[in-house]
């Protein structure tokens, strides 16, 4: 049986934060297009060598897209963390798996930032300066890549 354009692949239920709760139909062609375009925008992907740690519920659209469709598109490996990963041992999973791709909700990144800041306070002056220098080098590299991507997409 052929899959037709706009044929439903999945229904994602919204939380209702901006209105009533509802089911949103996601079609096969929509999900494949999203995965393809997402992969195009990611730099330095190595087909077959990407490792993803999945800890968000697959009902979360970001996890659904990365853990299933993007992972399949790049022939990646997905490690599914235990349901308690966010509360207890996400750091342990990150250290064990060493993912090359990782998606999170903003609160997770805030917690990571908070832990980094706490650990920085324990370092001596030289190590804090070295960390700050490394952050700036990485930021400059990312900004260069963004500017390069913007120039390529506008031409």
XYZ file of N, CA and C in Angstrom, residues 5 17 26 28 32 39 42-48 53 66 75-76 90 98 111 113 117 120 122 129-130 132:
81
model
N 0.310 11.654 0.024
C 0.566 12.949 0.675
C -0.543 13.275 1.669
N -1.702 24.928 26.331
C -1.150 26.141 26.940
C -1.572 27.407 26.211
N -0.042 14.742 12.209
C 1.245 14.894 11.537
C 1.298 13.855 10.432
N 2.936 11.743 7.104
C 4.219 11.114 6.772
C 5.132 12.106 6.063
N 8.796 13.462 7.414
C 10.002 13.194 6.617
C 10.653 14.505 6.188
N 18.153 17.753 9.511
C 19.475 17.173 9.294
C 20.334 18.109 8.455
N 21.904 20.781 10.619
C 22.868 20.357 11.631
C 24.235 20.190 10.974
N 25.264 20.663 11.654
C 26.608 20.591 11.071
C 27.356 19.373 11.594
N 28.268 18.886 10.804
C 29.173 17.805 11.180
C 28.476 16.503 11.553
N 27.381 16.183 10.886
C 26.738 14.887 11.123
C 27.524 13.801 10.407
N 27.637 12.667 11.048
C 28.339 11.536 10.456
C 27.371 10.362 10.400
N 26.836 10.123 9.232
C 25.836 9.081 9.046
C 26.324 7.760 9.642
N 25.497 7.178 10.486
C 25.819 5.906 11.115
C 26.627 6.036 12.390
N 20.671 10.186 23.168
C 20.078 9.679 24.399
C 18.663 10.222 24.487
N 13.409 13.885 17.075
C 14.828 13.524 17.144
C 15.020 12.027 17.323
N 20.739 7.225 10.421
C 21.150 5.876 10.828
C 21.871 5.929 12.178
N 21.288 6.688 13.094
C 21.885 6.851 14.415
C 21.465 5.764 15.389
N 20.342 11.711 34.965
C 20.579 12.101 33.568
C 22.068 12.308 33.318
N 27.714 9.248 26.108
C 28.447 10.269 25.354
C 27.728 10.590 24.045
N 19.263 23.755 34.510
C 19.851 22.952 35.582
C 21.319 22.654 35.301
N 23.338 24.512 33.460
C 24.054 25.771 33.664
C 24.280 26.041 35.151
N 27.934 26.444 37.011
C 28.279 27.625 37.809
C 28.698 27.241 39.226
N 32.148 25.870 38.960
C 33.127 26.926 38.668
C 33.563 27.651 39.933
N 34.113 26.472 42.688
C 35.074 25.649 43.424
C 36.480 25.694 42.813
N 39.558 31.236 34.613
C 39.954 32.019 33.431
C 40.067 31.121 32.199
N 40.635 29.938 32.375
C 40.775 28.987 31.277
C 39.392 28.564 30.762
N 36.604 30.312 30.990
C 36.029 31.477 30.324
C 36.604 31.634 28.917
